[in-house]
PDB file of C-alpha atoms in Angstrom:
ATOM      1  CA  LYS A 100     156.455 -12.604 -38.576  1.00 90.00           C
ATOM      2  CA  TYR A 101     153.742 -15.277 -38.420  1.00 92.00           C
ATOM      3  CA  ILE A 102     151.406 -13.486 -40.810  1.00 92.00           C
ATOM      4  CA  LEU A 103     154.287 -12.648 -43.158  1.00 94.00           C
ATOM      5  CA  THR A 104     155.256 -16.323 -43.256  1.00 94.00           C
ATOM      6  CA  ILE A 105     151.644 -17.306 -43.975  1.00 92.00           C
ATOM      7  CA  LEU A 106     151.619 -14.755 -46.820  1.00 92.00           C
ATOM      8  CA  VAL A 107     154.853 -16.061 -48.334  1.00 91.00           C
ATOM      9  CA  VAL A 108     153.844 -19.733 -48.049  1.00 91.00           C
ATOM     10  CA  GLY A 109     150.436 -18.950 -49.554  1.00 88.00           C
ATOM     11  CA  LEU A 110     151.991 -17.126 -52.493  1.00 88.00           C
ATOM     12  CA  LEU A 111     154.561 -19.870 -53.090  1.00 87.00           C
ATOM     13  CA  ALA A 112     151.969 -22.633 -52.839  1.00 84.00           C
ATOM     14  CA  TRP A 113     149.327 -21.043 -55.055  1.00 83.00           C
ATOM     15  CA  PHE A 114     151.223 -18.771 -57.446  1.00 81.00           C
ATOM     16  CA  PRO A 115     150.776 -21.273 -60.339  1.00 78.00           C
ATOM     17  CA  THR A 116     147.000 -20.750 -60.210  1.00 77.00           C
ATOM     18  CA  LEU A 117     147.504 -17.321 -61.729  1.00 75.00           C
ATOM     19  CA  ILE A 118     148.111 -19.011 -65.098  1.00 73.00           C
ATOM     20  CA  PHE A 119     145.513 -21.780 -64.718  1.00 70.00           C
ATOM     21  CA  TRP A 120     143.802 -22.582 -68.036  1.00 63.00           C
ATOM     22  CA  PHE A 121     140.266 -23.371 -66.799  1.00 59.00           C
ATOM     23  CA  PHE A 122     139.265 -19.749 -66.410  1.00 56.00           C
ATOM     24  CA  LYS A 123     139.927 -19.018 -70.052  1.00 56.00           C
ATOM     25  CA  GLY A 124     137.373 -21.615 -71.149  1.00 52.00           C
ATOM     26  CA  TYR A 125     134.491 -21.138 -68.753  1.00 57.00           C
ATOM     27  CA  GLU A 126     134.544 -18.503 -66.049  1.00 60.00           C
ATOM     28  CA  ALA A 127     134.873 -15.481 -68.299  1.00 60.00           C
ATOM     29  CA  THR A 128     131.936 -16.463 -70.486  1.00 67.00           C
ATOM     30  CA  TRP A 129     129.800 -17.379 -67.486  1.00 71.00           C
ATOM     31  CA  LEU A 130     129.673 -13.719 -66.396  1.00 74.00           C
ATOM     32  CA  MET A 131     128.084 -12.744 -69.700  1.00 75.00           C
ATOM     33  CA  GLY A 132     125.034 -14.870 -68.796  1.00 74.00           C
ATOM     34  CA  LEU A 133     124.217 -12.470 -65.975  1.00 76.00           C
ATOM     35  CA  THR A 134     123.346  -9.544 -68.201  1.00 79.00           C
ATOM     36  CA  PRO A 135     122.238  -6.898 -67.659  1.00 84.00           C
ATOM     37  CA  HIS A 136     124.968  -6.346 -65.073  1.00 82.00           C
ATOM     38  CA  ASN A 137     122.892  -4.729 -62.348  1.00 83.00           C
ATOM     39  CA  LEU A 138     123.157  -5.290 -58.592  1.00 80.00           C
ATOM     40  CA  VAL A 139     120.179  -7.664 -58.381  1.00 79.00           C
ATOM     41  CA  ASN A 140     121.404  -9.938 -61.199  1.00 80.00           C
ATOM     42  CA  LEU A 141     124.976  -9.911 -59.938  1.00 80.00           C
ATOM     43  CA  ILE A 142     124.002 -10.806 -56.357  1.00 76.00           C
ATOM     44  CA  ARG A 143     121.421 -13.392 -57.436  1.00 73.00           C
ATOM     45  CA  GLY A 144     123.889 -15.007 -59.833  1.00 72.00           C
ATOM     46  CA  HIS A 145     126.873 -14.670 -57.477  1.00 72.00           C
ATOM     47  CA  GLY A 146     128.587 -12.532 -60.071  1.00 77.00           C
ATOM     48  CA  PHE A 147     129.449  -9.315 -58.278  1.00 80.00           C
ATOM     49  CA  LEU A 148     133.070 -10.325 -57.570  1.00 82.00           C
ATOM     50  CA  TYR A 149     133.425 -11.506 -61.154  1.00 80.00           C
ATOM     51  CA  PHE A 150     132.058  -8.196 -62.367  1.00 84.00           C
ATOM     52  CA  ILE A 151     134.475  -6.222 -60.181  1.00 85.00           C
ATOM     53  CA  ASP A 152     137.367  -8.409 -61.379  1.00 83.00           C
ATOM     54  CA  TYR A 153     136.234  -7.906 -64.971  1.00 83.00           C
ATOM     55  CA  LYS A 154     136.196  -4.123 -64.513  1.00 86.00           C
ATOM     56  CA  ILE A 155     139.654  -4.120 -62.908  1.00 89.00           C
ATOM     57  CA  PHE A 156     141.479  -6.822 -64.912  1.00 83.00           C
ATOM     58  CA  GLY A 157     139.405  -7.261 -68.050  1.00 81.00           C
ATOM     59  CA  TRP A 158     139.420 -10.838 -69.366  1.00 77.00           C
ATOM     60  CA  ASN A 159     142.907 -11.527 -67.968  1.00 76.00           C
ATOM     61  CA  PRO A 160     142.550 -14.641 -65.790  1.00 74.00           C
ATOM     62  CA  TRP A 161     145.602 -13.933 -63.649  1.00 79.00           C
ATOM     63  CA  GLY A 162     143.838 -10.984 -62.022  1.00 81.00           C
ATOM     64  CA  TRP A 163     140.709 -12.970 -61.277  1.00 80.00           C
ATOM     65  CA  TYR A 164     142.748 -15.755 -59.697  1.00 82.00           C
ATOM     66  CA  ALA A 165     144.878 -13.191 -57.833  1.00 85.00           C
ATOM     67  CA  THR A 166     141.696 -11.950 -56.138  1.00 86.00           C
ATOM     68  CA  SER A 167     140.946 -15.477 -54.992  1.00 85.00           C
ATOM     69  CA  LEU A 168     144.503 -15.979 -53.799  1.00 87.00           C
ATOM     70  CA  LEU A 169     144.468 -12.748 -51.780  1.00 90.00           C
ATOM     71  CA  PHE A 170     141.172 -13.707 -50.127  1.00 90.00           C
ATOM     72  CA  HIS A 171     142.614 -17.156 -49.369  1.00 89.00           C
ATOM     73  CA  ILE A 172     145.677 -15.645 -47.702  1.00 92.00           C
ATOM     74  CA  PHE A 173     143.435 -13.298 -45.721  1.00 95.00           C
ATOM     75  CA  ALA A 174     141.261 -16.242 -44.603  1.00 93.00           C
ATOM     76  CA  SER A 175     144.411 -18.154 -43.638  1.00 94.00           C
ATOM     77  CA  SER A 176     145.495 -15.215 -41.480  1.00 96.00           C
ATOM     78  CA  LEU A 177     142.084 -15.268 -39.826  1.00 97.00           C
ATOM     79  CA  VAL A 178     142.521 -19.010 -39.165  1.00 96.00           C
ATOM     80  CA  PHE A 179     145.752 -18.113 -37.370  1.00 97.00           C
ATOM     81  CA  TYR A 180     144.011 -15.462 -35.271  1.00 97.00           C
ATOM     82  CA  LEU A 181     140.985 -17.627 -34.436  1.00 97.00           C
ATOM     83  CA  VAL A 182     143.084 -20.611 -33.371  1.00 97.00           C
ATOM     84  CA  PHE A 183     145.279 -18.278 -31.330  1.00 97.00           C
ATOM     85  CA  ILE A 184     142.416 -16.615 -29.436  1.00 96.00           C
ATOM     86  CA  LEU A 185     140.824 -20.004 -28.754  1.00 95.00           C
ATOM     87  CA  SER A 186     144.002 -21.829 -27.728  1.00 96.00           C
ATOM     88  CA  LYS A 187     146.283 -18.962 -26.583  1.00 96.00           C
ATOM     89  CA  ASN A 188     149.049 -20.924 -28.324  1.00 97.00           C
ATOM     90  CA  LYS A 189     150.855 -19.058 -31.125  1.00 97.00           C
ATOM     91  CA  LEU A 190     152.773 -22.108 -32.301  1.00 97.00           C
ATOM     92  CA  LEU A 191     149.589 -24.173 -32.670  1.00 97.00           C
ATOM     93  CA  ALA A 192     147.892 -21.291 -34.489  1.00 97.00           C
ATOM     94  CA  PHE A 193     150.894 -20.858 -36.771  1.00 97.00           C
ATOM     95  CA  VAL A 194     151.177 -24.538 -37.695  1.00 96.00           C
ATOM     96  CA  THR A 195     147.416 -24.806 -38.246  1.00 96.00           C
ATOM     97  CA  SER A 196     147.341 -21.778 -40.524  1.00 96.00           C
ATOM     98  CA  LEU A 197     150.395 -22.981 -42.461  1.00 94.00           C
ATOM     99  CA  PHE A 198     148.691 -26.302 -43.127  1.00 92.00           C
ATOM    100  CA  PHE A 199     145.562 -24.453 -44.147  1.00 91.00           C
ATOM    101  CA  VAL A 200     147.197 -21.910 -46.465  1.00 91.00           C
ATOM    102  CA  ALA A 201     149.144 -24.558 -48.397  1.00 87.00           C
ATOM    103  CA  SER A 202     146.695 -27.458 -48.217  1.00 82.00           C
ATOM    104  CA  THR A 203     145.883 -29.074 -51.537  1.00 72.00           C
ATOM    105  CA  SER A 204     142.414 -29.876 -50.213  1.00 67.00           C
ATOM    106  CA  TYR A 205     141.629 -26.240 -50.980  1.00 66.00           C
ATOM    107  CA  ASN A 206     142.640 -26.760 -54.617  1.00 67.00           C
ATOM    108  CA  ASP A 207     139.056 -26.662 -55.902  1.00 67.00           C
ATOM    109  CA  VAL A 208     138.480 -23.232 -54.456  1.00 68.00           C
ATOM    110  CA  LEU A 209     141.523 -21.681 -56.058  1.00 69.00           C
ATOM    111  CA  THR A 210     141.435 -23.467 -59.418  1.00 64.00           C
ATOM    112  CA  TRP A 211     138.402 -25.461 -60.515  1.00 58.00           C
ATOM    113  CA  GLY A 212     135.693 -24.040 -58.309  1.00 54.00           C
ATOM    114  CA  SER A 213     133.140 -21.754 -59.826  1.00 50.00           C
ATOM    115  CA  PHE A 214     132.915 -18.323 -58.274  1.00 55.00           C
ATOM    116  CA  ASN A 215     136.499 -18.759 -57.043  1.00 64.00           C
ATOM    117  CA  SER A 216     136.762 -15.647 -54.925  1.00 81.00           C
ATOM    118  CA  TYR A 217     133.470 -16.289 -53.201  1.00 83.00           C
ATOM    119  CA  TYR A 218     134.651 -19.319 -51.247  1.00 85.00           C
ATOM    120  CA  PRO A 219     137.575 -17.682 -49.440  1.00 88.00           C
ATOM    121  CA  LEU A 220     135.502 -14.504 -49.018  1.00 89.00           C
ATOM    122  CA  LEU A 221     132.689 -16.505 -47.421  1.00 89.00           C
ATOM    123  CA  LEU A 222     135.187 -18.335 -45.226  1.00 90.00           C
ATOM    124  CA  SER A 223     136.587 -14.963 -44.135  1.00 94.00           C
ATOM    125  CA  PHE A 224     133.103 -13.819 -43.109  1.00 94.00           C
ATOM    126  CA  ILE A 225     132.515 -17.067 -41.208  1.00 94.00           C
ATOM    127  CA  LEU A 226     135.811 -16.694 -39.379  1.00 96.00           C
ATOM    128  CA  LEU A 227     135.158 -13.010 -38.641  1.00 97.00           C
ATOM    129  CA  ALA A 228     131.710 -13.894 -37.275  1.00 96.00           C
ATOM    130  CA  LEU A 229     133.307 -16.492 -34.976  1.00 96.00           C
ATOM    131  CA  ILE A 230     136.113 -14.180 -33.896  1.00 97.00           C
ATOM    132  CA  TYR A 231     133.747 -11.352 -33.026  1.00 97.00           C
ATOM    133  CA  TYR A 232     131.322 -13.704 -31.292  1.00 96.00           C
ATOM    134  CA  HIS A 233     134.212 -15.011 -29.192  1.00 96.00           C
ATOM    135  CA  LYS A 234     135.170 -11.418 -28.345  1.00 97.00           C
ATOM    136  CA  PHE A 235     131.556 -10.732 -27.391  1.00 97.00           C
ATOM    137  CA  LYS A 236     131.525 -13.747 -25.068  1.00 95.00           C
ATOM    138  CA  GLU A 237     134.765 -12.568 -23.439  1.00 95.00           C
ATOM    139  CA  THR A 238     133.914  -8.883 -23.048  1.00 96.00           C
ATOM    140  CA  ARG A 239     130.089  -8.722 -23.206  1.00 95.00           C
ATOM    141  CA  LYS A 240     130.432  -5.668 -25.457  1.00 97.00           C
ATOM    142  CA  TYR A 241     127.475  -5.558 -27.808  1.00 96.00           C
ATOM    143  CA  LEU A 242     129.566  -4.005 -30.566  1.00 97.00           C
ATOM    144  CA  PHE A 243     131.233  -7.403 -31.022  1.00 97.00           C
ATOM    145  CA  LEU A 244     127.854  -9.151 -31.112  1.00 95.00           C
ATOM    146  CA  PHE A 245     126.685  -6.669 -33.735  1.00 97.00           C
ATOM    147  CA  LEU A 246     129.827  -7.267 -35.825  1.00 97.00           C
ATOM    148  CA  SER A 247     129.384 -11.026 -35.527  1.00 95.00           C
ATOM    149  CA  LEU A 248     125.786 -10.777 -36.717  1.00 93.00           C
ATOM    150  CA  LEU A 249     126.767  -8.354 -39.468  1.00 95.00           C
ATOM    151  CA  PHE A 250     129.387 -10.751 -40.862  1.00 95.00           C
ATOM    152  CA  SER A 251     126.879 -13.595 -40.562  1.00 92.00           C
ATOM    153  CA  PHE A 252     124.330 -11.621 -42.550  1.00 90.00           C
ATOM    154  CA  VAL A 253     126.790 -10.467 -45.204  1.00 89.00           C
ATOM    155  CA  GLY A 254     128.163 -14.002 -45.482  1.00 88.00           C
ATOM    156  CA  PHE A 255     124.719 -15.282 -46.366  1.00 85.00           C
ATOM    157  CA  TYR A 256     124.514 -12.835 -49.256  1.00 82.00           C
ATOM    158  CA  VAL A 257     127.951 -13.772 -50.551  1.00 82.00           C
ATOM    159  CA  ARG A 258     126.813 -17.394 -50.967  1.00 80.00           C
ATOM    160  CA  GLU A 259     123.635 -18.952 -49.681  1.00 79.00           C
ATOM    161  CA  THR A 260     125.779 -21.618 -48.037  1.00 80.00           C
ATOM    162  CA  GLY A 261     126.703 -18.842 -45.622  1.00 83.00           C
ATOM    163  CA  ILE A 262     123.635 -19.958 -43.670  1.00 87.00           C
ATOM    164  CA  ILE A 263     126.049 -22.427 -42.051  1.00 89.00           C
ATOM    165  CA  ILE A 264     127.369 -19.543 -39.943  1.00 91.00           C
ATOM    166  CA  LEU A 265     124.353 -19.654 -37.640  1.00 88.00           C
ATOM    167  CA  PRO A 266     124.637 -23.373 -36.717  1.00 91.00           C
ATOM    168  CA  VAL A 267     128.398 -22.891 -36.249  1.00 90.00           C
ATOM    169  CA  LEU A 268     127.752 -20.028 -33.820  1.00 90.00           C
ATOM    170  CA  LEU A 269     125.147 -22.165 -32.042  1.00 91.00           C
ATOM    171  CA  ALA A 270     127.646 -25.037 -31.747  1.00 92.00           C
ATOM    172  CA  TYR A 271     130.228 -22.592 -30.408  1.00 90.00           C
ATOM    173  CA  GLU A 272     127.704 -21.373 -27.828  1.00 89.00           C
ATOM    174  CA  ILE A 273     126.859 -24.918 -26.732  1.00 91.00           C
ATOM    175  CA  VAL A 274     130.488 -26.021 -26.469  1.00 86.00           C
TER     176      VAL A 274
END
């Protein structure tokens, strides 16, 4: 019921982004600058999610923003899980994730921000890296350490700012 509530609040809070005008004037034409659309150009130019959205939805902005919204709701669910495993308090995790999913401070990511889907996707990888590192510390199973490192590595390729995952893991280890 917690995750379902996070989903509903996220959809209610961010549904208007599906008709946001900014995409029509910039984001769609930006992808064309990454031609030819091969893997190297798309990764280097952070365009692979745009390319996938283009192939699925064409130039319809609602689909591109829907991808971002779904990643945001997924990241918000991961916030719930991370806060829960750290605090063992479902109510605290629920309230934290509700504030996160509906927070207007995330507005730039879902509306104005370039590469919209990349930010919540990167956040998901950061949270998954932390969750699996926490599980590794609890269980000492190297599978969890491998998964944490895998999400750290993949996060770096989603956006170069994913390098922040390593200092965050180091801070977690120190604390």
